[in-house]
């Protein structure tokens, strides 16, 4: 009985393979259904893109009023308990900045929004300058995170994240390249940014062979 049952299944499978349109996408998903699904997906992507960008920018502390954060700090999350992620991680912040810099090349963005993005990036640069000047840090520039007001995190949990300065150097270098492109050959501002990049890369050259996170 078992043998007969499996024989029938095998015969059915072979029959399906013989049918040229058995797995035809058009037959399974008629054009009108496929078109509606595509339009719905594209609409969702557009809405999600706007939602995500808005909330990414909300995580930047700005110079216009957030009293407990220093302008340019980027919080990993606004959540302050269960879990508490309201800190500026060097690694996470650099990855966010790399994404925001890419937005500057979006021709669909209006000039006012681009000016806002540039201000956020300039604030981040100044926040970086502040962090690089802090003294008596346990891990130096490899400190994983800081309070949003720009002070050192000294609670029990902390460990080095030595890729943070490398990612930050990459982010600020990307911004410097954008600045040069927009400055019509004036490299004054870019050289200020290069100084921050050099500080981070000097650190990287000293620790790149060390085990770390």
mmCIF file of C-alpha atoms in Angstrom:
data_model
loop_
_atom_site.group_PDB
_atom_site.id
_atom_site.type_symbol
_atom_site.label_atom_id
_atom_site.label_comp_id
_atom_site.label_asym_id
_atom_site.label_seq_id
_atom_site.Cartn_x
_atom_site.Cartn_y
_atom_site.Cartn_z
ATOM 1 C CA UNK A 1 0.000 0.000 0.000
ATOM 2 C CA UNK A 2 2.857 2.415 0.949
ATOM 3 C CA UNK A 3 4.701 1.595 -2.269
ATOM 4 C CA UNK A 4 1.570 2.252 -4.290
ATOM 5 C CA UNK A 5 0.996 5.589 -2.554
ATOM 6 C CA UNK A 6 4.541 6.806 -3.202
ATOM 7 C CA UNK A 7 4.322 5.608 -6.761
ATOM 8 C CA UNK A 8 1.246 7.797 -7.277
ATOM 9 C CA UNK A 9 3.019 10.801 -5.781
ATOM 10 C CA UNK A 10 6.046 10.288 -8.029
ATOM 11 C CA UNK A 11 3.795 9.980 -11.081
ATOM 12 C CA UNK A 12 2.016 13.217 -10.142
ATOM 13 C CA UNK A 13 5.337 15.019 -9.750
ATOM 14 C CA UNK A 14 6.551 13.790 -13.132
ATOM 15 C CA UNK A 15 3.262 14.899 -14.691
ATOM 16 C CA UNK A 16 3.732 18.381 -13.197
ATOM 17 C CA UNK A 17 7.232 18.612 -14.619
ATOM 18 C CA UNK A 18 5.860 17.745 -18.033
ATOM 19 C CA UNK A 19 3.477 20.716 -17.895
ATOM 20 C CA UNK A 20 5.329 23.719 -19.342
ATOM 21 C CA UNK A 21 3.192 26.280 -17.487
ATOM 22 C CA UNK A 22 2.875 24.436 -14.164
ATOM 23 C CA UNK A 23 4.872 27.106 -12.315
ATOM 24 C CA UNK A 24 4.187 30.010 -14.634
ATOM 25 C CA UNK A 25 4.283 33.196 -12.520
ATOM 26 C CA UNK A 26 1.631 34.808 -14.712
ATOM 27 C CA UNK A 27 -0.710 31.897 -14.085
ATOM 28 C CA UNK A 28 -0.109 31.918 -10.336
ATOM 29 C CA UNK A 29 -0.087 35.728 -10.014
ATOM 30 C CA UNK A 30 -2.211 37.441 -12.658
ATOM 31 C CA UNK A 31 -0.885 40.784 -13.888
ATOM 32 C CA UNK A 32 -3.484 42.873 -12.043
ATOM 33 C CA UNK A 33 -2.688 41.210 -8.701
ATOM 34 C CA UNK A 34 1.059 41.499 -9.305
ATOM 35 C CA UNK A 35 0.698 45.189 -10.235
ATOM 36 C CA UNK A 36 -1.397 45.962 -7.148
ATOM 37 C CA UNK A 37 1.062 44.159 -4.888
ATOM 38 C CA UNK A 38 3.998 46.015 -6.445
ATOM 39 C CA UNK A 39 2.278 49.375 -6.031
ATOM 40 C CA UNK A 40 1.436 48.576 -2.412
ATOM 41 C CA UNK A 41 5.032 47.596 -1.698
ATOM 42 C CA UNK A 42 6.442 50.711 -3.369
ATOM 43 C CA UNK A 43 3.993 52.862 -1.421
ATOM 44 C CA UNK A 44 5.044 51.197 1.841
ATOM 45 C CA UNK A 45 8.754 51.654 1.027
ATOM 46 C CA UNK A 46 8.209 55.364 0.337
ATOM 47 C CA UNK A 47 6.319 55.832 3.602
ATOM 48 C CA UNK A 48 8.831 53.778 5.588
ATOM 49 C CA UNK A 49 11.743 55.719 4.098
ATOM 50 C CA UNK A 50 10.252 59.037 5.232
ATOM 51 C CA UNK A 51 9.408 57.568 8.664
ATOM 52 C CA UNK A 52 12.913 56.163 9.139
ATOM 53 C CA UNK A 53 14.685 59.344 8.056
ATOM 54 C CA UNK A 54 12.553 61.438 10.402
ATOM 55 C CA UNK A 55 13.342 59.257 13.396
ATOM 56 C CA UNK A 56 17.037 59.014 12.538
ATOM 57 C CA UNK A 57 17.248 62.825 12.603
ATOM 58 C CA UNK A 58 15.262 62.882 15.854
ATOM 59 C CA UNK A 59 18.141 60.977 17.477
ATOM 60 C CA UNK A 60 20.524 63.881 16.787
ATOM 61 C CA UNK A 61 20.783 66.367 19.637
ATOM 62 C CA UNK A 62 20.500 69.815 18.108
ATOM 63 C CA UNK A 63 21.630 73.226 19.241
ATOM 64 C CA UNK A 64 18.065 74.509 19.426
ATOM 65 C CA UNK A 65 17.023 73.275 22.784
ATOM 66 C CA UNK A 66 17.438 69.706 24.080
ATOM 67 C CA UNK A 67 18.705 70.671 27.517
ATOM 68 C CA UNK A 68 20.254 67.358 28.611
ATOM 69 C CA UNK A 69 22.252 66.686 25.444
ATOM 70 C CA UNK A 70 25.131 68.372 23.707
ATOM 71 C CA UNK A 71 24.555 69.408 20.095
ATOM 72 C CA UNK A 72 25.893 66.772 17.720
ATOM 73 C CA UNK A 73 25.422 63.827 20.060
ATOM 74 C CA UNK A 74 23.471 60.977 18.464
ATOM 75 C CA UNK A 75 21.634 58.633 20.780
ATOM 76 C CA UNK A 76 21.478 54.946 19.962
ATOM 77 C CA UNK A 77 17.859 55.096 21.120
ATOM 78 C CA UNK A 78 15.674 57.584 22.991
ATOM 79 C CA UNK A 79 14.778 54.750 25.388
ATOM 80 C CA UNK A 80 16.113 55.530 28.872
ATOM 81 C CA UNK A 81 15.062 52.377 30.695
ATOM 82 C CA UNK A 82 14.231 48.764 29.930
ATOM 83 C CA UNK A 83 16.592 49.110 28.051
ATOM 84 C CA UNK A 84 18.573 52.283 28.672
ATOM 85 C CA UNK A 85 20.211 53.126 25.360
ATOM 86 C CA UNK A 86 20.216 56.905 25.663
ATOM 87 C CA UNK A 87 23.948 57.203 25.040
ATOM 88 C CA UNK A 88 26.187 58.321 22.205
ATOM 89 C CA UNK A 89 28.057 55.255 20.963
ATOM 90 C CA UNK A 90 31.032 56.160 18.784
ATOM 91 C CA UNK A 91 30.448 53.179 16.487
ATOM 92 C CA UNK A 92 26.699 53.612 16.077
ATOM 93 C CA UNK A 93 26.930 57.370 15.594
ATOM 94 C CA UNK A 94 29.472 57.001 12.789
ATOM 95 C CA UNK A 95 27.248 54.532 10.940
ATOM 96 C CA UNK A 96 24.301 56.934 11.229
ATOM 97 C CA UNK A 97 26.413 59.814 9.918
ATOM 98 C CA UNK A 98 27.547 57.775 6.918
ATOM 99 C CA UNK A 99 23.894 57.212 6.045
ATOM 100 C CA UNK A 100 22.959 60.880 6.466
ATOM 101 C CA UNK A 101 25.881 62.008 4.280
ATOM 102 C CA UNK A 102 24.503 59.802 1.499
ATOM 103 C CA UNK A 103 21.240 61.750 1.681
ATOM 104 C CA UNK A 104 23.064 64.921 0.663
ATOM 105 C CA UNK A 105 23.442 63.475 -2.840
ATOM 106 C CA UNK A 106 19.682 62.947 -3.160
ATOM 107 C CA UNK A 107 18.545 65.444 -5.761
ATOM 108 C CA UNK A 108 14.956 65.118 -4.536
ATOM 109 C CA UNK A 109 15.764 66.777 -1.202
ATOM 110 C CA UNK A 110 14.979 70.482 -1.024
ATOM 111 C CA UNK A 111 17.679 72.965 -0.070
ATOM 112 C CA UNK A 112 16.202 73.717 3.353
ATOM 113 C CA UNK A 113 16.405 70.062 4.374
ATOM 114 C CA UNK A 114 19.950 69.804 3.015
ATOM 115 C CA UNK A 115 20.907 72.849 5.091
ATOM 116 C CA UNK A 116 19.422 71.143 8.145
ATOM 117 C CA UNK A 117 21.411 67.971 7.432
ATOM 118 C CA UNK A 118 24.622 69.978 7.065
ATOM 119 C CA UNK A 119 23.962 71.673 10.399
ATOM 120 C CA UNK A 120 23.445 68.288 12.067
ATOM 121 C CA UNK A 121 26.694 67.044 10.539
ATOM 122 C CA UNK A 122 28.585 70.162 11.597
ATOM 123 C CA UNK A 123 27.238 69.651 15.137
ATOM 124 C CA UNK A 124 28.458 66.041 15.016
ATOM 125 C CA UNK A 125 31.905 67.246 13.950
ATOM 126 C CA UNK A 126 32.067 69.619 16.930
ATOM 127 C CA UNK A 127 30.850 66.866 19.256
ATOM 128 C CA UNK A 128 33.645 64.667 17.914
ATOM 129 C CA UNK A 129 36.178 67.427 18.537
ATOM 130 C CA UNK A 130 34.928 67.641 22.121
ATOM 131 C CA UNK A 131 35.157 63.863 22.677
ATOM 132 C CA UNK A 132 38.660 63.691 21.249
ATOM 133 C CA UNK A 133 39.730 66.281 23.816
ATOM 134 C CA UNK A 134 38.430 64.419 26.893
ATOM 135 C CA UNK A 135 41.094 63.290 29.355
ATOM 136 C CA UNK A 136 41.481 60.303 31.660
ATOM 137 C CA UNK A 137 39.303 57.937 29.644
ATOM 138 C CA UNK A 138 39.790 54.272 30.472
ATOM 139 C CA UNK A 139 40.058 53.244 26.815
ATOM 140 C CA UNK A 140 41.021 56.558 25.261
ATOM 141 C CA UNK A 141 39.413 57.124 21.876
ATOM 142 C CA UNK A 142 38.248 53.500 21.961
ATOM 143 C CA UNK A 143 35.700 54.302 24.664
ATOM 144 C CA UNK A 144 32.484 52.623 23.579
ATOM 145 C CA UNK A 145 29.947 55.236 24.605
ATOM 146 C CA UNK A 146 29.456 58.619 26.242
ATOM 147 C CA UNK A 147 26.631 60.403 27.984
ATOM 148 C CA UNK A 148 24.580 62.524 25.641
ATOM 149 C CA UNK A 149 25.885 65.680 27.309
ATOM 150 C CA UNK A 150 29.378 64.736 26.161
ATOM 151 C CA UNK A 151 30.716 63.565 29.509
ATOM 152 C CA UNK A 152 32.511 60.254 30.004
ATOM 153 C CA UNK A 153 30.540 57.156 30.950
ATOM 154 C CA UNK A 154 32.030 55.836 34.187
ATOM 155 C CA UNK A 155 29.455 53.332 35.401
ATOM 156 C CA UNK A 156 30.506 49.653 35.845
ATOM 157 C CA UNK A 157 29.566 48.508 32.331
ATOM 158 C CA UNK A 158 31.974 49.627 29.709
ATOM 159 C CA UNK A 159 34.429 48.087 27.300
ATOM 160 C CA UNK A 160 36.564 49.232 24.408
ATOM 161 C CA UNK A 161 35.123 49.234 20.903
ATOM 162 C CA UNK A 162 38.235 49.848 18.902
ATOM 163 C CA UNK A 163 36.440 50.006 15.555
ATOM 164 C CA UNK A 164 34.571 53.137 16.698
ATOM 165 C CA UNK A 165 37.323 55.637 15.838
ATOM 166 C CA UNK A 166 37.945 53.898 12.494
ATOM 167 C CA UNK A 167 34.285 54.215 11.529
ATOM 168 C CA UNK A 168 34.205 57.814 12.749
ATOM 169 C CA UNK A 169 37.270 58.639 10.648
ATOM 170 C CA UNK A 170 35.544 57.135 7.637
ATOM 171 C CA UNK A 171 32.381 59.163 8.319
ATOM 172 C CA UNK A 172 34.157 62.490 8.770
ATOM 173 C CA UNK A 173 36.339 61.823 5.728
ATOM 174 C CA UNK A 174 33.183 61.236 3.682
ATOM 175 C CA UNK A 175 31.802 64.538 4.933
ATOM 176 C CA UNK A 176 35.097 66.281 4.098
ATOM 177 C CA UNK A 177 34.847 64.976 0.536
ATOM 178 C CA UNK A 178 31.334 66.406 0.284
ATOM 179 C CA UNK A 179 32.521 69.737 1.701
ATOM 180 C CA UNK A 180 35.358 69.942 -0.848
ATOM 181 C CA UNK A 181 32.917 69.217 -3.664
ATOM 182 C CA UNK A 182 30.649 72.047 -2.522
ATOM 183 C CA UNK A 183 33.404 74.581 -1.735
ATOM 184 C CA UNK A 184 34.669 75.177 -5.277
ATOM 185 C CA UNK A 185 38.248 74.365 -4.401
ATOM 186 C CA UNK A 186 38.383 75.998 -0.951
ATOM 187 C CA UNK A 187 39.831 73.307 1.333
ATOM 188 C CA UNK A 188 39.957 75.346 4.571
ATOM 189 C CA UNK A 189 37.024 73.576 6.175
ATOM 190 C CA UNK A 190 38.160 70.210 4.836
ATOM 191 C CA UNK A 191 41.552 70.567 6.515
ATOM 192 C CA UNK A 192 39.784 71.132 9.844
ATOM 193 C CA UNK A 193 37.952 67.862 9.291
ATOM 194 C CA UNK A 194 41.138 66.069 8.229
ATOM 195 C CA UNK A 195 42.670 66.949 11.603
ATOM 196 C CA UNK A 196 39.907 64.997 13.364
ATOM 197 C CA UNK A 197 40.330 62.100 10.947
ATOM 198 C CA UNK A 198 44.075 62.046 11.613
ATOM 199 C CA UNK A 199 43.516 61.863 15.376
ATOM 200 C CA UNK A 200 41.280 58.815 15.005
ATOM 201 C CA UNK A 201 43.573 57.114 12.503
ATOM 202 C CA UNK A 202 46.589 57.667 14.765
ATOM 203 C CA UNK A 203 44.671 55.724 17.411
ATOM 204 C CA UNK A 204 43.767 52.983 14.943
ATOM 205 C CA UNK A 205 47.399 52.471 13.931
ATOM 206 C CA UNK A 206 48.255 51.801 17.573
ATOM 207 C CA UNK A 207 45.473 49.308 18.371
ATOM 208 C CA UNK A 208 44.531 47.575 15.132
ATOM 209 C CA UNK A 209 46.439 44.412 16.051
ATOM 210 C CA UNK A 210 45.025 44.229 19.572
ATOM 211 C CA UNK A 211 42.054 41.958 20.295
ATOM 212 C CA UNK A 212 38.912 43.958 20.986
ATOM 213 C CA UNK A 213 35.255 44.430 20.172
#
